[in-house]
């Protein structure tokens, strides 16, 4: 069925710089796709995958080149064969989900096979900084019942960061994210500290492509794949290195593939996590649907932006909630 395609990029500045291993972000630019069919509208937002050189400028050009094919009418399964995993496919896939929901008069979660949605306990992320600064930022998340700490690969400094946060915040669940910063040389020194501090998850403990370094390292806590596993094909190839799979819609190319990955990860005996690349509530909403199928949820991206969209997702008592007014069926007249 023919549609009208609208494309634009948005700068999405952050409220403050945010540091991870190897990067400091001051903004998280995104591509926004809008599909129109009469009074039915579908929208999708994607930031891409920075470490794959997948950025909004190239995403916009990719989608613009496909304008005739898209406007002639395309479905989500065809899209999976037309574009590779990444931001461009994610933005278009999510727009197709909302358009389908509006055409059918149903919630997106209903189309995804759910009987309803529930608030999801989410982590609140603390960017890498001096240990005392990180402890202060962690404590400032007054409602948080789960925290995620960004590490940088310096075993001694990362150990001090974890200890400082746990001392200041004795109760929350804590996971840490190395963002490829650690490896076989540093993990033996770091892991005992994580156990001592009651850390429950170590995300991306090695560089992408160097997963074999994890062989022989005792799993004193679960390891989660982020950069190491982007899509369904990489899940099949690399799942044996990890206990938890972090699915991000920007990585895998949309909610359609994300749901397939969650199902397959379960079949492989893995726990499932959903994450985000920051982004507004328009990016968080499809991930919230995926989060209904997940064990660990990391969907705090909108809180780091200088401004979010309205209506927006809500954060209460450490949980994220997302109503149909954010993304989904048409509002009642």
XYZ file of C-alpha atoms in Angstrom:
333
model
C 0.000 0.000 0.000
C 1.573 3.339 -1.030
C 2.771 5.737 1.672
C 4.302 9.194 1.893
C 7.826 9.216 3.347
C 9.275 12.052 5.427
C 12.886 12.058 6.606
C 14.908 14.382 8.786
C 17.754 14.379 11.296
C 17.677 15.883 14.774
C 20.758 16.935 16.834
C 19.502 15.750 20.280
C 22.078 17.438 22.544
C 22.703 15.834 25.928
C 22.108 17.719 29.157
C 25.767 17.061 30.101
C 28.719 15.223 28.513
C 28.589 11.463 29.014
C 31.756 9.356 29.126
C 32.284 5.680 28.359
C 35.427 3.730 27.441
C 37.034 5.545 24.518
C 34.298 8.132 23.937
C 32.711 11.254 25.360
C 29.265 12.069 23.983
C 27.812 15.571 23.972
C 24.868 14.759 21.710
C 23.162 11.716 20.236
C 21.930 12.802 16.789
C 19.124 10.722 15.311
C 17.274 10.079 12.080
C 13.491 10.269 12.244
C 11.316 8.450 9.706
C 7.633 9.308 9.261
C 5.280 7.286 7.048
C 1.848 8.680 6.179
C -1.158 6.850 4.787
C -4.128 9.181 4.995
C -4.680 9.897 8.682
C -2.493 6.951 9.730
C 1.069 7.832 10.713
C 4.064 5.697 11.613
C 7.238 7.079 13.181
C 10.639 5.667 14.017
C 13.810 7.171 15.491
C 17.338 5.763 15.334
C 20.800 6.955 16.320
C 22.734 4.249 14.492
C 25.804 2.409 15.804
C 28.727 4.788 16.307
C 31.415 2.079 16.456
C 30.261 0.726 13.075
C 30.444 4.164 11.412
C 26.644 4.073 11.237
C 25.600 7.702 11.660
C 22.442 9.739 10.930
C 23.911 11.463 7.856
C 24.590 8.135 6.131
C 21.334 6.666 7.432
C 19.395 9.549 5.917
C 21.151 9.106 2.572
C 20.486 5.360 2.611
C 16.782 5.849 3.188
C 16.517 8.682 0.676
C 18.014 6.428 -2.005
C 15.236 3.917 -1.295
C 12.418 6.491 -1.322
C 10.655 5.119 -4.455
C 10.738 1.573 -3.081
C 9.516 2.660 0.352
C 6.743 4.900 -0.940
C 5.484 2.143 -3.235
C 4.760 0.126 -0.090
C 6.988 -2.195 1.894
C 6.432 -4.609 4.758
C 8.699 -5.415 7.673
C 9.830 -8.821 6.434
C 10.791 -7.397 3.037
C 12.699 -4.658 4.824
C 14.857 -7.256 6.589
C 16.120 -8.409 3.182
C 16.388 -4.914 1.709
C 18.625 -3.229 4.310
C 21.337 -4.572 6.623
C 21.020 -4.361 10.381
C 21.645 -0.869 11.704
C 20.076 2.502 12.289
C 18.421 3.094 8.915
C 16.537 -0.186 9.076
C 15.628 0.400 12.708
C 14.028 3.790 12.061
C 12.018 2.469 9.114
C 11.047 -0.776 10.838
C 9.698 1.083 13.874
C 7.767 3.462 11.624
C 6.193 0.450 9.912
C 5.156 -1.003 13.277
C 3.355 2.181 14.313
C 1.762 2.585 10.887
C 0.477 -0.992 11.060
C -0.897 -0.342 14.557
C -2.742 2.764 13.389
C -4.173 1.018 10.343
C -5.401 -1.857 12.527
C -6.531 0.284 15.444
C -4.412 -1.814 17.814
C -1.558 -1.196 20.222
C 1.896 -2.143 18.972
C 2.290 -4.497 21.921
C -0.855 -6.307 20.786
C 0.645 -6.761 17.317
C 3.770 -8.138 19.020
C 1.713 -10.898 20.639
C 1.370 -9.464 24.141
C -1.803 -9.376 26.211
C -0.672 -6.179 27.914
C 2.396 -4.301 29.123
C 3.774 -3.714 32.599
C 6.190 -1.124 34.011
C 9.757 -2.390 33.710
C 12.471 -2.056 36.311
C 15.264 -0.227 34.479
C 18.861 0.521 35.227
C 19.993 4.122 35.604
C 23.410 4.643 34.054
C 26.359 6.418 35.645
C 28.944 7.685 33.167
C 32.649 7.066 33.766
C 34.266 9.657 36.036
C 36.293 9.930 39.239
C 35.087 7.405 41.830
C 33.629 9.975 44.241
C 31.868 11.780 41.378
C 30.323 8.532 40.157
C 29.178 7.702 43.685
C 27.500 11.080 43.916
C 25.791 10.681 40.561
C 24.585 7.211 41.513
C 23.148 8.466 44.795
C 21.400 11.289 42.933
C 19.215 8.706 41.176
C 16.963 8.672 44.212
C 14.368 6.344 42.690
C 16.866 3.869 41.225
C 16.613 0.245 42.232
C 19.139 -0.775 39.569
C 22.324 0.982 38.454
C 24.710 0.504 35.537
C 28.249 1.837 35.897
C 30.417 2.711 32.921
C 34.024 1.504 33.172
C 37.018 2.454 31.022
C 39.497 -0.441 31.151
C 41.839 0.759 33.892
C 41.474 -2.112 36.371
C 42.570 -0.176 39.465
C 40.486 2.901 38.680
C 37.461 0.808 37.703
C 37.748 -1.125 40.951
C 37.766 2.143 42.889
C 34.719 3.329 40.950
C 32.738 0.201 41.755
C 33.710 0.243 45.431
C 32.820 3.922 45.782
C 29.376 3.474 44.260
C 28.591 0.361 46.289
C 29.656 2.089 49.505
C 27.390 5.053 48.741
C 24.538 2.916 47.368
C 24.380 -0.333 49.350
C 20.995 -1.545 48.160
C 20.493 -1.312 44.357
C 21.231 -4.045 41.844
C 24.444 -3.063 40.040
C 25.756 -4.013 36.624
C 28.910 -2.666 35.017
C 29.634 -1.980 31.362
C 33.218 -2.114 30.086
C 32.269 -1.036 26.528
C 35.116 -3.174 25.113
C 37.635 -1.611 27.525
C 38.770 -4.758 29.340
C 40.162 -8.126 28.262
C 42.228 -11.094 29.323
C 44.991 -8.908 30.790
C 42.780 -6.907 33.169
C 39.751 -9.072 33.977
C 41.527 -11.337 36.524
C 42.216 -8.312 38.719
C 38.780 -6.755 38.252
C 36.487 -9.730 38.722
C 37.136 -10.332 42.459
C 36.300 -6.688 43.139
C 33.027 -7.024 41.247
C 32.100 -10.059 43.308
C 33.029 -8.288 46.536
C 30.833 -5.325 45.548
C 27.888 -7.606 44.691
C 27.897 -6.670 41.021
C 25.381 -8.826 39.158
C 26.418 -8.380 35.514
C 29.526 -7.523 33.470
C 28.600 -6.155 30.066
C 30.925 -6.317 27.053
C 34.079 -7.366 28.930
C 36.270 -7.542 25.801
C 36.777 -5.888 22.440
C 34.443 -6.858 19.623
C 36.093 -9.628 17.613
C 38.265 -10.772 20.551
C 35.682 -12.913 22.311
C 38.094 -15.857 22.433
C 39.956 -13.947 25.175
C 37.084 -14.864 27.482
C 37.740 -18.584 27.134
C 39.089 -20.010 30.367
C 38.078 -17.019 32.511
C 35.983 -18.215 35.431
C 32.450 -16.866 35.246
C 32.097 -15.584 38.760
C 29.241 -13.441 37.448
C 27.341 -13.409 34.123
C 28.965 -11.813 31.057
C 26.700 -9.921 28.659
C 27.286 -9.319 24.958
C 26.648 -5.833 23.614
C 29.056 -4.780 20.862
C 29.983 -8.431 20.266
C 26.498 -9.431 19.046
C 24.608 -7.022 16.834
C 21.976 -9.092 15.053
C 20.457 -12.546 14.676
C 23.329 -13.910 12.589
C 25.926 -12.807 15.143
C 23.820 -14.283 17.930
C 24.120 -17.675 16.240
C 27.869 -17.269 15.775
C 28.934 -15.871 19.172
C 26.334 -16.711 21.786
C 28.555 -19.348 23.398
C 30.873 -16.664 24.787
C 28.147 -15.049 26.911
C 25.358 -15.745 29.379
C 23.293 -12.626 28.593
C 22.476 -11.018 25.228
C 21.914 -7.246 25.147
C 19.594 -6.439 22.239
C 19.500 -2.874 20.955
C 17.178 -1.919 18.120
C 19.807 0.329 16.531
C 22.207 -2.624 16.394
C 19.842 -5.297 15.109
C 17.790 -3.131 12.768
C 14.455 -2.750 14.490
C 11.775 -4.279 16.670
C 11.095 -7.045 14.146
C 14.607 -8.473 14.414
C 14.804 -7.668 18.110
C 11.829 -9.918 18.853
C 13.361 -12.701 16.759
C 16.623 -12.348 18.685
C 14.892 -12.479 22.052
C 13.078 -15.662 21.086
C 16.212 -17.290 19.724
C 18.309 -16.274 22.733
C 15.782 -17.985 24.991
C 15.991 -21.129 22.867
C 19.771 -21.039 23.331
C 19.381 -20.849 27.098
C 20.476 -17.224 27.385
C 19.095 -14.425 29.497
C 17.914 -11.441 27.495
C 18.582 -7.743 28.023
C 17.307 -4.687 26.172
C 19.381 -1.533 25.891
C 19.355 1.739 23.997
C 21.667 4.230 22.290
C 20.196 7.122 24.275
C 17.480 8.712 22.088
C 14.120 10.256 22.913
C 10.953 8.543 24.078
C 10.215 7.770 20.425
C 13.276 5.492 20.440
C 12.531 4.115 23.911
C 8.925 3.147 23.111
C 9.672 0.258 20.702
C 12.430 -0.944 23.030
C 9.875 -0.906 25.864
C 7.785 -3.402 23.885
C 10.864 -5.627 23.470
C 11.609 -5.162 27.153
C 8.440 -7.059 28.029
C 10.310 -10.187 26.878
C 13.575 -9.398 28.715
C 15.252 -10.164 32.052
C 17.351 -6.995 32.289
C 16.193 -3.582 31.087
C 18.431 -0.569 30.412
C 16.105 2.091 28.977
C 17.088 5.327 30.662
C 18.247 7.129 27.494
C 15.703 9.971 27.488
C 16.761 11.225 30.922
C 20.180 12.237 29.557
C 18.824 14.529 26.843
C 18.533 18.277 27.135
C 14.899 17.853 26.039
C 12.632 14.889 25.328
C 9.517 14.601 23.207
C 5.983 15.096 24.473
C 4.218 12.845 25.314
C 7.063 10.886 26.828
C 7.865 7.712 28.703
C 7.571 7.932 32.492
C 10.016 6.960 35.246
C 8.516 6.101 38.626
C 9.844 3.965 41.491
C 12.796 2.863 39.383
C 10.604 1.671 36.516
C 9.896 2.869 32.995
C 6.316 2.989 31.691
C 5.176 3.809 28.174
C 1.581 4.426 27.121
C 0.039 4.193 23.682
C 0.019 7.979 23.491
C 3.824 7.899 23.053
C 3.910 5.484 20.116
C 1.117 3.334 18.763
C -2.540 3.575 17.767
C -4.282 6.813 16.883
C -5.644 8.800 19.776
C -9.377 8.540 20.254
C -11.265 11.531 18.787
